[in-house]
């Protein structure tokens, strides 16, 4: 299923720590978006399945932007996973926790991060052997929620997603985020509509700089 091994994908995510969540109205913009993000130092690219022709777009980005590690987002069902098999995403992410989807991803040796909101959901994901747990929507919960979760459960690896920008990323990282998912601010819809790829590159640079 996957172009690189499960362990290598996880290692790269934990090393690079920023996932760009790309949700587009027009898939034809996707390759340019990915190139712009990679130019700014963000190479983990998540293509939401709500994007038209998302499966084909994952394949096109993998071919056209080899520096990127490309995954699928908004994976809700086992059927979604099966539809992705032909294009071999390198990771997958969901806004929800569904044990059947987790188990199928494990059978496929696909790095999969389901979404959680409560401490019980996060712990349940860990009990299912999820190695990187998405916390969503992070903007509603705030950075301190990450440290609150990790205080009694330091074994959790967490990826807060939603509301991450250049003013919040450092606080999320200081609070214990292992990886962050950055969407609306980074993948700027107005800049994309105008074809201003340099805006995306600059925003990616600002987020990548926060890691240093």
Coordinates of C-alpha atoms in Angstrom, one line a residue:
X1 CA 0.0 0.0 0.0
X2 CA 2.6 2.6 1.0
X3 CA 5.5 3.9 -0.9
X4 CA 7.8 4.1 2.1
X5 CA 7.7 1.9 5.2
X6 CA 5.3 2.6 8.1
X7 CA 8.2 3.2 10.5
X8 CA 10.0 5.5 8.1
X9 CA 6.8 7.5 7.6
X10 CA 6.3 7.9 11.3
X11 CA 10.0 8.8 11.8
X12 CA 9.8 11.5 9.2
X13 CA 6.6 13.0 10.7
X14 CA 8.1 13.1 14.1
X15 CA 11.2 14.8 12.7
X16 CA 9.6 17.4 10.5
X17 CA 6.6 18.0 12.8
X18 CA 4.4 20.2 10.5
X19 CA 1.7 18.7 8.3
X20 CA 0.0 21.0 5.7
X21 CA -3.7 20.2 5.6
X22 CA -4.7 20.9 2.0
X23 CA -8.4 21.2 1.2
X24 CA -9.1 22.7 -2.2
X25 CA -12.1 23.5 -4.4
X26 CA -10.0 22.9 -7.6
X27 CA -7.6 19.9 -7.7
X28 CA -5.8 21.5 -10.6
X29 CA -4.2 23.9 -8.1
X30 CA -2.9 21.1 -5.9
X31 CA 0.5 20.5 -7.5
X32 CA 1.3 24.2 -7.4
X33 CA 0.2 24.3 -3.7
X34 CA 2.4 21.4 -2.8
X35 CA 5.4 22.9 -4.6
X36 CA 4.9 26.2 -2.8
X37 CA 4.8 24.6 0.6
X38 CA 7.8 22.4 -0.1
X39 CA 9.8 25.5 -1.2
X40 CA 9.1 27.0 2.2
X41 CA 10.2 23.9 4.1
X42 CA 6.9 22.1 4.8
X43 CA 7.1 18.7 3.0
X44 CA 4.4 16.7 4.8
X45 CA 1.3 17.3 2.6
X46 CA -2.2 16.0 3.6
X47 CA -4.8 16.1 0.8
X48 CA -8.3 16.1 2.2
X49 CA -10.6 13.7 0.5
X50 CA -13.2 16.4 0.3
X51 CA -11.0 17.9 -2.5
X52 CA -12.4 17.0 -5.9
X53 CA -10.5 14.2 -7.5
X54 CA -8.4 13.9 -4.3
X55 CA -7.2 10.4 -5.0
X56 CA -5.8 11.3 -8.4
X57 CA -4.3 14.5 -6.9
X58 CA -2.3 12.4 -4.4
X59 CA -0.8 10.4 -7.2
X60 CA 0.0 13.6 -9.2
X61 CA 1.8 15.3 -6.3
X62 CA 3.8 12.2 -5.5
X63 CA 5.0 12.1 -9.1
X64 CA 5.5 15.9 -9.6
X65 CA 6.8 16.8 -6.1
X66 CA 9.1 14.0 -5.0
X67 CA 10.4 15.9 -2.0
X68 CA 6.9 15.8 -0.4
X69 CA 5.6 13.0 1.7
X70 CA 1.9 12.9 0.6
X71 CA -1.0 11.5 2.6
X72 CA -4.7 11.5 2.6
X73 CA -7.0 13.5 5.0
X74 CA -10.6 13.2 6.0
X75 CA -10.5 9.4 5.8
X76 CA -13.8 8.4 7.4
X77 CA -14.4 4.8 6.3
X78 CA -12.8 1.5 5.4
X79 CA -14.1 2.2 1.9
X80 CA -12.0 5.4 1.8
X81 CA -8.9 3.4 2.6
X82 CA -9.7 0.9 -0.1
X83 CA -10.1 3.7 -2.6
X84 CA -6.7 5.0 -1.7
X85 CA -4.8 1.7 -2.2
X86 CA -4.0 2.3 -5.9
X87 CA -2.2 5.6 -5.3
X88 CA -0.3 4.5 -2.2
X89 CA -0.5 7.5 0.2
X90 CA 2.3 7.6 2.7
X91 CA 0.0 8.4 5.7
X92 CA -3.7 9.0 6.4
X93 CA -5.6 11.2 8.8
X94 CA -9.1 11.3 10.0
X95 CA -11.2 13.8 12.0
X96 CA -12.8 10.9 13.9
X97 CA -11.9 7.7 15.8
X98 CA -13.4 4.6 14.2
X99 CA -11.8 1.3 15.4
X100 CA -12.6 -0.5 12.1
X101 CA -10.8 2.0 10.1
X102 CA -7.8 1.9 12.5
X103 CA -7.6 -1.9 12.2
X104 CA -7.8 -1.8 8.4
X105 CA -5.1 0.8 8.2
X106 CA -2.9 -1.4 10.4
X107 CA -3.6 -4.4 8.1
X108 CA -2.4 -2.3 5.2
X109 CA 0.7 -1.1 7.1
X110 CA -0.5 2.5 6.6
X111 CA 0.4 5.1 9.1
X112 CA -3.0 6.4 10.3
X113 CA -3.8 9.2 12.7
X114 CA -7.5 9.2 13.8
X115 CA -9.0 12.3 15.3
X116 CA -9.8 12.6 19.0
X117 CA -11.3 15.3 21.2
X118 CA -11.6 13.9 24.7
X119 CA -9.1 12.2 27.0
X120 CA -11.1 9.0 26.7
X121 CA -10.9 9.1 22.9
X122 CA -7.2 9.8 23.0
X123 CA -6.6 6.9 25.4
X124 CA -8.9 4.6 23.3
X125 CA -6.8 5.4 20.2
X126 CA -3.6 4.6 22.1
X127 CA -5.1 1.3 23.2
X128 CA -5.7 0.6 19.5
X129 CA -1.9 1.0 19.0
X130 CA -2.2 4.3 17.2
X131 CA 1.3 5.8 17.1
X132 CA 0.3 9.4 16.4
X133 CA -3.1 10.7 17.6
X134 CA -4.7 13.7 16.0
X135 CA -6.4 16.2 18.4
X136 CA -9.2 18.1 16.7
X137 CA -10.3 20.8 16.6
X138 CA -7.2 22.1 18.4
X139 CA -8.3 25.8 18.0
X140 CA -11.3 25.1 20.3
X141 CA -9.2 23.3 22.9
X142 CA -6.0 25.5 23.0
X143 CA -2.4 24.6 23.6
X144 CA -2.8 24.0 27.3
X145 CA -5.1 21.1 26.5
X146 CA -2.2 19.3 25.1
X147 CA -0.1 19.6 28.3
X148 CA -3.2 18.7 30.3
X149 CA -3.6 15.5 28.3
X150 CA 0.1 14.6 28.5
X151 CA 0.3 15.2 32.3
X152 CA -1.5 11.9 33.2
X153 CA -0.7 10.2 29.8
X154 CA 2.8 11.2 28.8
X155 CA 3.0 8.1 26.5
X156 CA 0.6 9.7 24.0
X157 CA 2.0 11.2 20.8
X158 CA -0.3 14.0 19.8
X159 CA -0.9 16.0 16.6
X160 CA -3.2 19.0 17.3
X161 CA -4.8 20.2 14.2
X162 CA -6.8 23.4 13.5
X163 CA -6.0 27.0 14.4
X164 CA -2.3 26.5 13.9
X165 CA -0.5 29.6 12.6
X166 CA 2.8 31.5 13.2
X167 CA 1.4 33.0 16.4
X168 CA 0.3 29.7 18.0
X169 CA 2.6 27.0 16.8
X170 CA 5.3 27.6 19.4
X171 CA 2.9 27.4 22.3
X172 CA 1.5 24.1 21.0
X173 CA 5.0 22.7 20.6
X174 CA 6.0 23.9 24.1
X175 CA 2.8 22.3 25.5
X176 CA 3.9 18.9 24.2
X177 CA 2.6 18.6 20.6
X178 CA 4.7 16.0 18.8
X179 CA 3.4 17.1 15.3
X180 CA 1.0 19.9 14.3
X181 CA -1.5 20.0 11.5
X182 CA -1.8 23.4 9.8
X183 CA -4.6 24.2 7.5
X184 CA -6.5 27.4 6.8
X185 CA -3.8 29.9 7.7
X186 CA -1.0 28.1 5.9
X187 CA -3.0 26.9 2.9
X188 CA -4.4 30.4 2.3
X189 CA -7.5 30.1 0.1
X190 CA -7.3 33.7 -1.1
X191 CA -3.7 33.5 -2.0
X192 CA -4.4 30.2 -3.9
X193 CA -7.4 31.8 -5.7
X194 CA -5.0 34.6 -6.9
X195 CA -2.2 32.2 -7.8
X196 CA 0.1 33.9 -5.2
X197 CA 2.3 30.8 -4.5
X198 CA 5.0 32.9 -2.8
X199 CA 2.5 33.7 0.0
X200 CA 2.2 30.0 0.8
X201 CA 6.0 29.6 0.6
X202 CA 6.5 32.5 3.0
X203 CA 3.9 31.2 5.5
X204 CA 5.5 27.7 5.3
X205 CA 8.9 29.3 6.0
X206 CA 7.5 31.1 9.1
X207 CA 6.1 27.9 10.5
X208 CA 9.3 25.9 9.7
X209 CA 11.3 28.6 11.4
X210 CA 9.4 28.0 14.7
X211 CA 10.9 24.6 14.9
X212 CA 14.3 26.1 15.1

